[in-house]
JSON list of C-alpha atoms and ligand atoms in Angstrom, two decimals:
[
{"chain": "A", "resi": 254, "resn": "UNK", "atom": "CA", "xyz": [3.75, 7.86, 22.00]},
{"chain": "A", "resi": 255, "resn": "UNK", "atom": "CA", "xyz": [4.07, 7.13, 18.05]},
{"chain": "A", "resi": 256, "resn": "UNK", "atom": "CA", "xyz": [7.87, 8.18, 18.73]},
{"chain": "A", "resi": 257, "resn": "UNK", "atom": "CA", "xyz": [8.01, 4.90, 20.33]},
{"chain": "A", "resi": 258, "resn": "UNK", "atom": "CA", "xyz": [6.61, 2.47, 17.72]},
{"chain": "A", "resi": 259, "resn": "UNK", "atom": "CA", "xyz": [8.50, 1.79, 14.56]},
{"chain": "A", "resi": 260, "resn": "UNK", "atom": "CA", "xyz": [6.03, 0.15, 12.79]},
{"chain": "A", "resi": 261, "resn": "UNK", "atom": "CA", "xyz": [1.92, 0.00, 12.55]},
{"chain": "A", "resi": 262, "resn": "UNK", "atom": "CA", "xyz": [1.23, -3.58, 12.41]},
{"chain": "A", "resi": 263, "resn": "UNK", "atom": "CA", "xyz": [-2.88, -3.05, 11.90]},
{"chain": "A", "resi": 264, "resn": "UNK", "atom": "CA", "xyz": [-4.97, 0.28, 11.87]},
{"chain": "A", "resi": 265, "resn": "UNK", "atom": "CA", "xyz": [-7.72, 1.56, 13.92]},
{"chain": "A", "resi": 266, "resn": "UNK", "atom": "CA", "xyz": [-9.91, 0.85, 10.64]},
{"chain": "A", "resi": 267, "resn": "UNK", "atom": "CA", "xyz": [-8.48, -2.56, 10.18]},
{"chain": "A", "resi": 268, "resn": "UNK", "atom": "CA", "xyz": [-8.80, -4.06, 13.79]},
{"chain": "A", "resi": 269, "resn": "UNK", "atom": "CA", "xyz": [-12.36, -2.98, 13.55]},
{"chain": "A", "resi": 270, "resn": "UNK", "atom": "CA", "xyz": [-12.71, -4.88, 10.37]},
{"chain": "A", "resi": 271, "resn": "UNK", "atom": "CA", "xyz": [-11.64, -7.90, 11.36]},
{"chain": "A", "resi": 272, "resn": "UNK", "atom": "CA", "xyz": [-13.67, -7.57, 14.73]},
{"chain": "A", "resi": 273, "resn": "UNK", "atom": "CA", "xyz": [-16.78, -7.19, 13.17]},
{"chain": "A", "resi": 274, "resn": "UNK", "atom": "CA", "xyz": [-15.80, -10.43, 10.58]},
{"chain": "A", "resi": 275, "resn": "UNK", "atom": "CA", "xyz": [-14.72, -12.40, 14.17]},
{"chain": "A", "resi": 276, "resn": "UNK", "atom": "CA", "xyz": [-18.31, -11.40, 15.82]},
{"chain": "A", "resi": 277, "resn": "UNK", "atom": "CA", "xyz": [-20.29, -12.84, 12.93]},
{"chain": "A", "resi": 278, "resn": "UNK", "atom": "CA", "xyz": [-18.33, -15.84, 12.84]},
{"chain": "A", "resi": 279, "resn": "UNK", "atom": "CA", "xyz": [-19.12, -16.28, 16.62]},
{"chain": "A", "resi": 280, "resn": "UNK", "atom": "CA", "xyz": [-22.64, -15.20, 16.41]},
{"chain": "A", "resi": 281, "resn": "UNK", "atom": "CA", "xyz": [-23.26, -17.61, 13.21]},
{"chain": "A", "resi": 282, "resn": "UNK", "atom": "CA", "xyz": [-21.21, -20.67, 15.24]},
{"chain": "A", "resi": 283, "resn": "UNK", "atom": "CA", "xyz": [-23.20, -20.37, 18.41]},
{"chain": "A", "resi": 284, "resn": "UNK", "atom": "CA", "xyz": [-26.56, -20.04, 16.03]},
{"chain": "A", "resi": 285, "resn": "UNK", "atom": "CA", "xyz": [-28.72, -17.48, 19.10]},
{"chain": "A", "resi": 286, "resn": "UNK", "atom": "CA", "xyz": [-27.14, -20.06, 22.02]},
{"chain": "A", "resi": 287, "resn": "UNK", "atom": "CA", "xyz": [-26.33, -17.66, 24.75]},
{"chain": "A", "resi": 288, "resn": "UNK", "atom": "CA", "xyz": [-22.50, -17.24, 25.27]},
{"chain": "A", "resi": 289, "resn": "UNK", "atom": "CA", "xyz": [-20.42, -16.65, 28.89]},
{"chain": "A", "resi": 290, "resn": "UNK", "atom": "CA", "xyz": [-17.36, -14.77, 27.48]},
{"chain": "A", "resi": 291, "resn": "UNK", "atom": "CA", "xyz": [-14.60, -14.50, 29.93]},
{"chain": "A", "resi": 292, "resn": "UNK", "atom": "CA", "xyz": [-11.77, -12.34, 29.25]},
{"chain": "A", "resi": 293, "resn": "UNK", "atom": "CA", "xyz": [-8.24, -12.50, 30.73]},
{"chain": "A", "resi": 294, "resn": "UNK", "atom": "CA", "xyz": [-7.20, -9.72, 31.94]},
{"chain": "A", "resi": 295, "resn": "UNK", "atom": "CA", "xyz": [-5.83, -7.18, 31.43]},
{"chain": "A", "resi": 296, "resn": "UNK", "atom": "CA", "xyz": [-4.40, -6.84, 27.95]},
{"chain": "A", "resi": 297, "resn": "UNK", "atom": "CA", "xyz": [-8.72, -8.07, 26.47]},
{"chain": "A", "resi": 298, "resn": "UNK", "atom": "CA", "xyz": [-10.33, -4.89, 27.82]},
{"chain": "A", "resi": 299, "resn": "UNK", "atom": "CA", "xyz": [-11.02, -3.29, 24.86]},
{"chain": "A", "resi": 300, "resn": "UNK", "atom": "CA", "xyz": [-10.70, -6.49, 22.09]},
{"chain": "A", "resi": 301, "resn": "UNK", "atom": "CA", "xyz": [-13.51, -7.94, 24.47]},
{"chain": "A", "resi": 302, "resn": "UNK", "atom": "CA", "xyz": [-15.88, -4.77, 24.68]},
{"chain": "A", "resi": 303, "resn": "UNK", "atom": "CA", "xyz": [-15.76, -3.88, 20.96]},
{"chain": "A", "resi": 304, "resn": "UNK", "atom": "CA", "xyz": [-15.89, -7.97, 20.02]},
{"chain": "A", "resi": 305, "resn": "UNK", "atom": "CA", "xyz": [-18.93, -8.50, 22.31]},
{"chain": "A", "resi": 306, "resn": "UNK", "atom": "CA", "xyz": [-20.85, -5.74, 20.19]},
{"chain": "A", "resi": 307, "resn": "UNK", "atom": "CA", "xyz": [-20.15, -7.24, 17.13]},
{"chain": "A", "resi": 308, "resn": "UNK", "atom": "CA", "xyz": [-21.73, -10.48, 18.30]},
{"chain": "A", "resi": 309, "resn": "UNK", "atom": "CA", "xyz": [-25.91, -11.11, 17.67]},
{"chain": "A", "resi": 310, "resn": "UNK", "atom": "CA", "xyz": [-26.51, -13.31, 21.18]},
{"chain": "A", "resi": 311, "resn": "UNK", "atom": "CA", "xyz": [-26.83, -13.07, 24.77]},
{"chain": "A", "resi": 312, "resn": "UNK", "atom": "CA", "xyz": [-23.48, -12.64, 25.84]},
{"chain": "A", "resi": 313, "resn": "UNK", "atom": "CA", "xyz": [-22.75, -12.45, 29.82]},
{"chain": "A", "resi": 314, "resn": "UNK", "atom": "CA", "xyz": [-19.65, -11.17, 30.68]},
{"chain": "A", "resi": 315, "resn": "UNK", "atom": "CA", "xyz": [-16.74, -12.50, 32.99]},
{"chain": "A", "resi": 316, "resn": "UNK", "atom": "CA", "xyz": [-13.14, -11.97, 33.43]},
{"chain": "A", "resi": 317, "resn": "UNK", "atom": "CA", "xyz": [-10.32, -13.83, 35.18]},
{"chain": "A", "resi": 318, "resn": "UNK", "atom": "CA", "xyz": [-6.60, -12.37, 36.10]},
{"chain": "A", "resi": 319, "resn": "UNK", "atom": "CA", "xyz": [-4.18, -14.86, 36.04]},
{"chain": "A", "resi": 320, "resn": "UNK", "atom": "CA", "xyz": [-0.02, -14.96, 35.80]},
{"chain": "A", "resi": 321, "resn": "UNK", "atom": "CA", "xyz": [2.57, -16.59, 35.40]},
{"chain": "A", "resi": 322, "resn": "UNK", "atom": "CA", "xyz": [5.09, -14.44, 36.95]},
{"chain": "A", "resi": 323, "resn": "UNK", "atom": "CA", "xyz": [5.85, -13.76, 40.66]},
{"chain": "A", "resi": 324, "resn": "UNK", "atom": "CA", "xyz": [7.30, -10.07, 41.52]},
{"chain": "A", "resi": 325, "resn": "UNK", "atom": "CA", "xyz": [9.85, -10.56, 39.07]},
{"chain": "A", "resi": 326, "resn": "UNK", "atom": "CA", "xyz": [10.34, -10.27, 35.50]},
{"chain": "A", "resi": 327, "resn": "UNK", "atom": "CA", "xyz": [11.25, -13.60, 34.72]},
{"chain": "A", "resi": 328, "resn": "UNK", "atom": "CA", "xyz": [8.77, -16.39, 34.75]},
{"chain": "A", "resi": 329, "resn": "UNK", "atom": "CA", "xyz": [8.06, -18.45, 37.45]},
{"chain": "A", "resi": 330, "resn": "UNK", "atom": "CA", "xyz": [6.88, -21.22, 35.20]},
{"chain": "A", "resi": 331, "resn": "UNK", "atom": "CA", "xyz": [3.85, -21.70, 36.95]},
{"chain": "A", "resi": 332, "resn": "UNK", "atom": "CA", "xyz": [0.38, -20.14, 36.37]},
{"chain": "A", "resi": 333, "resn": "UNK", "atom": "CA", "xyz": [-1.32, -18.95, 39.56]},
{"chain": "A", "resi": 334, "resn": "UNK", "atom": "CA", "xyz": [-5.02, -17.70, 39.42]},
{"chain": "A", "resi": 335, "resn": "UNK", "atom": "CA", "xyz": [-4.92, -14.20, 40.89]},
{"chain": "A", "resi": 336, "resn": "UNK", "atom": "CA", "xyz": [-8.67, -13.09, 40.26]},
{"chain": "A", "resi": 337, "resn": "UNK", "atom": "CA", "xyz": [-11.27, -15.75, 39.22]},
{"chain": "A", "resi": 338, "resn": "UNK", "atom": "CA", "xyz": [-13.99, -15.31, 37.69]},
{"chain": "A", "resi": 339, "resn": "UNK", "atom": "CA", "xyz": [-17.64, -15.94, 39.50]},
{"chain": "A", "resi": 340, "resn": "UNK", "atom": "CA", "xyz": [-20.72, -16.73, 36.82]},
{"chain": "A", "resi": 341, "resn": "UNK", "atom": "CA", "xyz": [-21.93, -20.27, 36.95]},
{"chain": "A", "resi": 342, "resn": "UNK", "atom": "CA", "xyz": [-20.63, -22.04, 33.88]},
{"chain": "A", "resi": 343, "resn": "UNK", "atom": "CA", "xyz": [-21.78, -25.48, 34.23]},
{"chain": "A", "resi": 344, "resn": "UNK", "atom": "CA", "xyz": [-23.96, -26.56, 31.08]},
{"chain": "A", "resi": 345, "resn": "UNK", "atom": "CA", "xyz": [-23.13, -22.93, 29.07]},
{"chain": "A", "resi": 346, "resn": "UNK", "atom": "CA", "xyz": [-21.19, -22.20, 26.50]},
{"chain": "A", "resi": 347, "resn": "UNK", "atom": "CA", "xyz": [-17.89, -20.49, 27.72]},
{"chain": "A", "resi": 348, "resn": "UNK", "atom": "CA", "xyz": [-15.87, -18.31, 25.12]},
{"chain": "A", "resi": 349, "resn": "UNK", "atom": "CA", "xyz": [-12.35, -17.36, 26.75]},
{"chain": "A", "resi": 350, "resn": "UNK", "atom": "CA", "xyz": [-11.15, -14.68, 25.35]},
{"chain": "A", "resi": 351, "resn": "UNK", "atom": "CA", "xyz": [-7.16, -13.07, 25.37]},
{"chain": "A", "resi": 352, "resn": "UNK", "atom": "CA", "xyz": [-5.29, -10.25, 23.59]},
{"chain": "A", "resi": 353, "resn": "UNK", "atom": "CA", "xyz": [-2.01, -12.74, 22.27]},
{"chain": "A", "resi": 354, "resn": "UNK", "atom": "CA", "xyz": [-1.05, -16.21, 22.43]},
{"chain": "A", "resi": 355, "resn": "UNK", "atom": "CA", "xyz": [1.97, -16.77, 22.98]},
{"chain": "A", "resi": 356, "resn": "UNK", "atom": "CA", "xyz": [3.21, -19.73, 24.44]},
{"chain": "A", "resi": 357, "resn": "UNK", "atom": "CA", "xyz": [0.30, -20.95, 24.48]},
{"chain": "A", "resi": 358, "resn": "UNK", "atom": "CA", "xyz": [0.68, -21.65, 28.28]},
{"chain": "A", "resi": 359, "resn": "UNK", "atom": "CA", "xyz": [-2.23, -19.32, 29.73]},
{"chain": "A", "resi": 360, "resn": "UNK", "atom": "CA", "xyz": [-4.72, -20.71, 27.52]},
{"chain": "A", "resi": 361, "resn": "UNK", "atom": "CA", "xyz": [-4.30, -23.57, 27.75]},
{"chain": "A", "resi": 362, "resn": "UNK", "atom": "CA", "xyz": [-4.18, -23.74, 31.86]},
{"chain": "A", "resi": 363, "resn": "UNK", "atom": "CA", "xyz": [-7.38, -21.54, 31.49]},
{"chain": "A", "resi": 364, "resn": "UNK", "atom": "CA", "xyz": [-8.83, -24.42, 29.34]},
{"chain": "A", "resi": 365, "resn": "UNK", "atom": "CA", "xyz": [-7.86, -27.03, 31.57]},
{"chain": "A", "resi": 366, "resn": "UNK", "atom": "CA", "xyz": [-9.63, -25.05, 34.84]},
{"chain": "A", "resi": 367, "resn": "UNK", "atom": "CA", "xyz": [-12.69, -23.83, 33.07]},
{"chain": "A", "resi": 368, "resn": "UNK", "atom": "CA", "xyz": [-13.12, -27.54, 32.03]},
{"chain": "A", "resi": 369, "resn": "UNK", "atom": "CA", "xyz": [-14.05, -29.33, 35.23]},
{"chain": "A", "resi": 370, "resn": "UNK", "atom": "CA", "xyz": [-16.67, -26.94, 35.83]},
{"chain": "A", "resi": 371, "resn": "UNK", "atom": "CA", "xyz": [-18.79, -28.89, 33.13]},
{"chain": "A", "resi": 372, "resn": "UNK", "atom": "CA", "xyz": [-19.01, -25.66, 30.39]},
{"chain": "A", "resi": 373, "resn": "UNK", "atom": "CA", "xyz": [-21.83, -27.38, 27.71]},
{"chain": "A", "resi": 374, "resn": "UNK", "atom": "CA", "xyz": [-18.61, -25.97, 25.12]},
{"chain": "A", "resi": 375, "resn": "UNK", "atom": "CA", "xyz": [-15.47, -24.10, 25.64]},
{"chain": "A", "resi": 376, "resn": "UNK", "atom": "CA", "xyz": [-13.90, -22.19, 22.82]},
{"chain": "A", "resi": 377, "resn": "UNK", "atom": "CA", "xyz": [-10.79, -19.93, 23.10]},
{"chain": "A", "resi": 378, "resn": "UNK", "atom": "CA", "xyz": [-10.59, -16.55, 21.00]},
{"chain": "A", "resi": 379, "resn": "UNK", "atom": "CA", "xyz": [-7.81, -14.54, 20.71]},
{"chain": "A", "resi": 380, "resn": "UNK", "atom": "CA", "xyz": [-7.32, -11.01, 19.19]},
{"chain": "A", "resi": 381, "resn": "UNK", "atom": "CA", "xyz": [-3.18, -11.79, 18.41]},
{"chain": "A", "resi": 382, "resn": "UNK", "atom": "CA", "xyz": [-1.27, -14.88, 17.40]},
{"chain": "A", "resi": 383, "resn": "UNK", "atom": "CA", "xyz": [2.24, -15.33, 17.78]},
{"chain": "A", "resi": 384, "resn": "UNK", "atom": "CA", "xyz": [2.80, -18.85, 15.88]},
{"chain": "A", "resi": 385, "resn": "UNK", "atom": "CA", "xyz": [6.78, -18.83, 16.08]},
{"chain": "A", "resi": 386, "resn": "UNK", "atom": "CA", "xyz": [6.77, -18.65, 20.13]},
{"chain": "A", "resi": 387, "resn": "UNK", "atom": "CA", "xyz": [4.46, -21.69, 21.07]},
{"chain": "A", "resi": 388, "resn": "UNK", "atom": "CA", "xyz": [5.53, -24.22, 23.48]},
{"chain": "A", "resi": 389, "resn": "UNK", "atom": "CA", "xyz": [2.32, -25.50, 24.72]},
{"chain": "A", "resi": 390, "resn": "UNK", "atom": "CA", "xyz": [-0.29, -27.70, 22.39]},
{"chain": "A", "resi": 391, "resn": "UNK", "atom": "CA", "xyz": [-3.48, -25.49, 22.17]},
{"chain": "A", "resi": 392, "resn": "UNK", "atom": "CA", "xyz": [-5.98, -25.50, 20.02]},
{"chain": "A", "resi": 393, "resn": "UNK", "atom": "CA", "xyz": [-7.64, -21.46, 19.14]},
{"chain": "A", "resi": 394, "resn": "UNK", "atom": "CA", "xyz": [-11.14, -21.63, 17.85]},
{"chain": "A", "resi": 395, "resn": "UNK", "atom": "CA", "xyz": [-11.03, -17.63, 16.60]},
{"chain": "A", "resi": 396, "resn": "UNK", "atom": "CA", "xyz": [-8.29, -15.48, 15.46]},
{"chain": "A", "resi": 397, "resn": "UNK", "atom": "CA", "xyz": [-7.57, -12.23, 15.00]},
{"chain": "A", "resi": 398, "resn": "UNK", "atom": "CA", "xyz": [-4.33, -11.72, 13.25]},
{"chain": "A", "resi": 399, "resn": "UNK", "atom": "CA", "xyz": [-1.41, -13.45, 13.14]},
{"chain": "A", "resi": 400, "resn": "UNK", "atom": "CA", "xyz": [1.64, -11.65, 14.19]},
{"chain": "A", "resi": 401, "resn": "UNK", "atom": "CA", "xyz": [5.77, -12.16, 14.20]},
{"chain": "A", "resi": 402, "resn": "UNK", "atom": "CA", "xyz": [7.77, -12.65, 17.04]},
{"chain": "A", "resi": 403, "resn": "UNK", "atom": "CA", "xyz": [8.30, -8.42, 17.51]},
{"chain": "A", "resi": 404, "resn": "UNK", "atom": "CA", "xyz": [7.34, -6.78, 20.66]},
{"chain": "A", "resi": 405, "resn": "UNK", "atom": "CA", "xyz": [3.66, -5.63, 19.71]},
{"chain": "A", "resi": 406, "resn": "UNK", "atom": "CA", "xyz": [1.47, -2.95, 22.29]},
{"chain": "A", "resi": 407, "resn": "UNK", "atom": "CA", "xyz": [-1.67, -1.20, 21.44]},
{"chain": "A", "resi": 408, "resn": "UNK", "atom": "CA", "xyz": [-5.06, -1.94, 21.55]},
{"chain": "A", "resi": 409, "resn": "UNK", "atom": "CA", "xyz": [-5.03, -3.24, 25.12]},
{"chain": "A", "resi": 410, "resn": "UNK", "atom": "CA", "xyz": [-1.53, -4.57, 24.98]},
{"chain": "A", "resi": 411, "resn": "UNK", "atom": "CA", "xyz": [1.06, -2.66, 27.21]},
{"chain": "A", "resi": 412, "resn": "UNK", "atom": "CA", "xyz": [4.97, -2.76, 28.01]},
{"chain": "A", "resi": 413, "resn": "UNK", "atom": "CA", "xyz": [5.60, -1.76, 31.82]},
{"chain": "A", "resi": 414, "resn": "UNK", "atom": "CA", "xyz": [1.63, -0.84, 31.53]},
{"chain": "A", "resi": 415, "resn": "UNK", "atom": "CA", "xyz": [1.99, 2.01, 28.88]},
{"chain": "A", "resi": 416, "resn": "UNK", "atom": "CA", "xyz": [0.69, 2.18, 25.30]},
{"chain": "A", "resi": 417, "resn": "UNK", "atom": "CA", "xyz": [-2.70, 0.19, 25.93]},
{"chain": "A", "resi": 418, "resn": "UNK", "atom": "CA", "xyz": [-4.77, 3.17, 24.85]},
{"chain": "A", "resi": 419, "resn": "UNK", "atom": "CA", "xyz": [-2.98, 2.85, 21.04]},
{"chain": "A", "resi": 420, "resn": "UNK", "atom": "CA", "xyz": [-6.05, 2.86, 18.86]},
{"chain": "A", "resi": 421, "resn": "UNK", "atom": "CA", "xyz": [-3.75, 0.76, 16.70]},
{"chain": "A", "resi": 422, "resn": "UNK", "atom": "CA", "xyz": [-1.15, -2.01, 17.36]},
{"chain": "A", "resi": 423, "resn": "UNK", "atom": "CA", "xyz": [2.32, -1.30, 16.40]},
{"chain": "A", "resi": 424, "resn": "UNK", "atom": "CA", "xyz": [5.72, -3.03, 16.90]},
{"chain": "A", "resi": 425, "resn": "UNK", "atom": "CA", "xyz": [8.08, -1.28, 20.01]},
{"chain": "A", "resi": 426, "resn": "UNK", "atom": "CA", "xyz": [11.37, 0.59, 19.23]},
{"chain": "A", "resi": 427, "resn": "UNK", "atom": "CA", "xyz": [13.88, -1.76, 20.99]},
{"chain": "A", "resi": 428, "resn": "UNK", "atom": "CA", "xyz": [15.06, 1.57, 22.72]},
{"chain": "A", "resi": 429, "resn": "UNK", "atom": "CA", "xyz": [11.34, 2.08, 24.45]},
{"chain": "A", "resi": 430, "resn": "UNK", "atom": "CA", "xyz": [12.30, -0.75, 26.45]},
{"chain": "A", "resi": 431, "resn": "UNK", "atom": "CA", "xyz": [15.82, -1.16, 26.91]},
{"chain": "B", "resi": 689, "resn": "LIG", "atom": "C1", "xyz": [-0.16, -11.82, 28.20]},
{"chain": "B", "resi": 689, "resn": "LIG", "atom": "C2", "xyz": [-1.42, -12.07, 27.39]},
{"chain": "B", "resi": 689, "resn": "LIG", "atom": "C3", "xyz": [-1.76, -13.49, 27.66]},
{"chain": "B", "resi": 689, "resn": "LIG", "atom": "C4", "xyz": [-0.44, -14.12, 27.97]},
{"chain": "B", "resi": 689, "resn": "LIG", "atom": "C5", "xyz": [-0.02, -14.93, 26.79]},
{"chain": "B", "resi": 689, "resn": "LIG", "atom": "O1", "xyz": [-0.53, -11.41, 29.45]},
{"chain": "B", "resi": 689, "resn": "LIG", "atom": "O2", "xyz": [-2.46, -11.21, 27.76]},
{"chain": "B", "resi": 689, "resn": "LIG", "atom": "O3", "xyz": [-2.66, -13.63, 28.73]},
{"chain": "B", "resi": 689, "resn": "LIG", "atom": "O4", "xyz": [0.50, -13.08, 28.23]},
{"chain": "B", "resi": 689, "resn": "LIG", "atom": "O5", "xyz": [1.19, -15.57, 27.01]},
{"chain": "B", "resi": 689, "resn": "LIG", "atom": "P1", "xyz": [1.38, -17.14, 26.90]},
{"chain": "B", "resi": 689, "resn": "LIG", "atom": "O6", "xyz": [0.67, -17.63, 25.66]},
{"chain": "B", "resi": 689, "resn": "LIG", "atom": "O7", "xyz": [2.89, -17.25, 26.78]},
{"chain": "B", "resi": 689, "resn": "LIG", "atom": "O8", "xyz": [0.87, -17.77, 28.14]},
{"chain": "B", "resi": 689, "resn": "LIG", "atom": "P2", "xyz": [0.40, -10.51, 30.39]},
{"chain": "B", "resi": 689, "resn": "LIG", "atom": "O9", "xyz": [0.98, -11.40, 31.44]},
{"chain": "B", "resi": 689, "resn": "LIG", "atom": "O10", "xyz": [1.35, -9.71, 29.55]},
{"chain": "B", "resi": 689, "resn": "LIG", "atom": "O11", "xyz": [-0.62, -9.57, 31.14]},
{"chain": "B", "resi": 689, "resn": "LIG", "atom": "P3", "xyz": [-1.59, -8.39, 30.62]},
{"chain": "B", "resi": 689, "resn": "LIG", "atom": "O12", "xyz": [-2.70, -9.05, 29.84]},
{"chain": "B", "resi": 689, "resn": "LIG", "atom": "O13", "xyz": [-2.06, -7.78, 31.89]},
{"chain": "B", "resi": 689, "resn": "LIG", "atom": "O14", "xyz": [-0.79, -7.42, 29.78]}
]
């Protein structure tokens, strides 16, 4: 697979750097308040299990599927719930959690539906920021890295579902996916 990446954006070593700094961050924020973290799948699965060991609370954990594309690879333009996720929330503290903003769009929908299930606080986390691409207003409590506008994968992220299982995250060779 490293045929396929030109470029190694962040390390095994770094990513689990700046997890552990994100974790203490969140655990000194929440001061011991127990924490419903709900990740959206799939590209969190593995930002969310190593993050939620580097963080000193109760944490419960949740996870919600939603898309904004239909069968197709263009976008719909709408966001449609496709698994939700089932803890009580009302009166906790809700951390969302995602691999990459991007638009911003996900997010904030997510925001907007988690909040009129009466969370005590909501707080969005993401593992990847892509700055130059947003089109939606949404604010990010916790941030990884920031990234340019390149076609990242690793570390959870895919292309056509390959590549999550990088221990790193590396930038695509155009010709691995055109
Ligand atoms: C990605 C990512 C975010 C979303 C961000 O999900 O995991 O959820 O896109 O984009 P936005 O900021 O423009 O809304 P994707 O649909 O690639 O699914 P995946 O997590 O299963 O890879």
């Amino acid at each position: 697979m490293l045929e396929d990446i030109s470029k190694i954006l962040f390390t095994e070593d770094e990513i689990k750097a700046r997890v552990t700094e994100l974790g203490r961050q969140i655990s000194e924020d929440f001061k011991g308040e127990d924490i419903v973290v709900i990740g959206l799948l799939k590209g969190c699965f593995i930002f969310i299990a190593d993050l939620m060991r580097a963080i000193d609370a109760n944490v419960a954990v949740d996870f919600m599927l939603v898309s904004s594309y239909g069968a197709g690879v263009v976008s719909s333009g709408e966001i449609k719930v496709r698994k939700d996720y089932s803890i009580d929330i009302e009166g906790k503290n809700v951390l969302v959690i995602d691999d990459i903003l991007d638009t911003g769009r996900t997010l904030a929908f997510v925001k907007d539906y988690l909040m009129v299930k009466s969370p005590k606080t909501i707080k969005l986390c993401t593992l990847l920021d892509k700055p130059e691409r947003r089109t939606s207003k949404v604010s990010v409590d916790y941030v990884g890295f920031s990234v340019p506008d390149e076609f990242v994968v690793g570390y959870g992220l895919d292309y056509d579902e390959k590549y999550r299982n990088l221990p790193y995250i590396g930038v695509l060779r155009p010709e691995a996916y055109t």
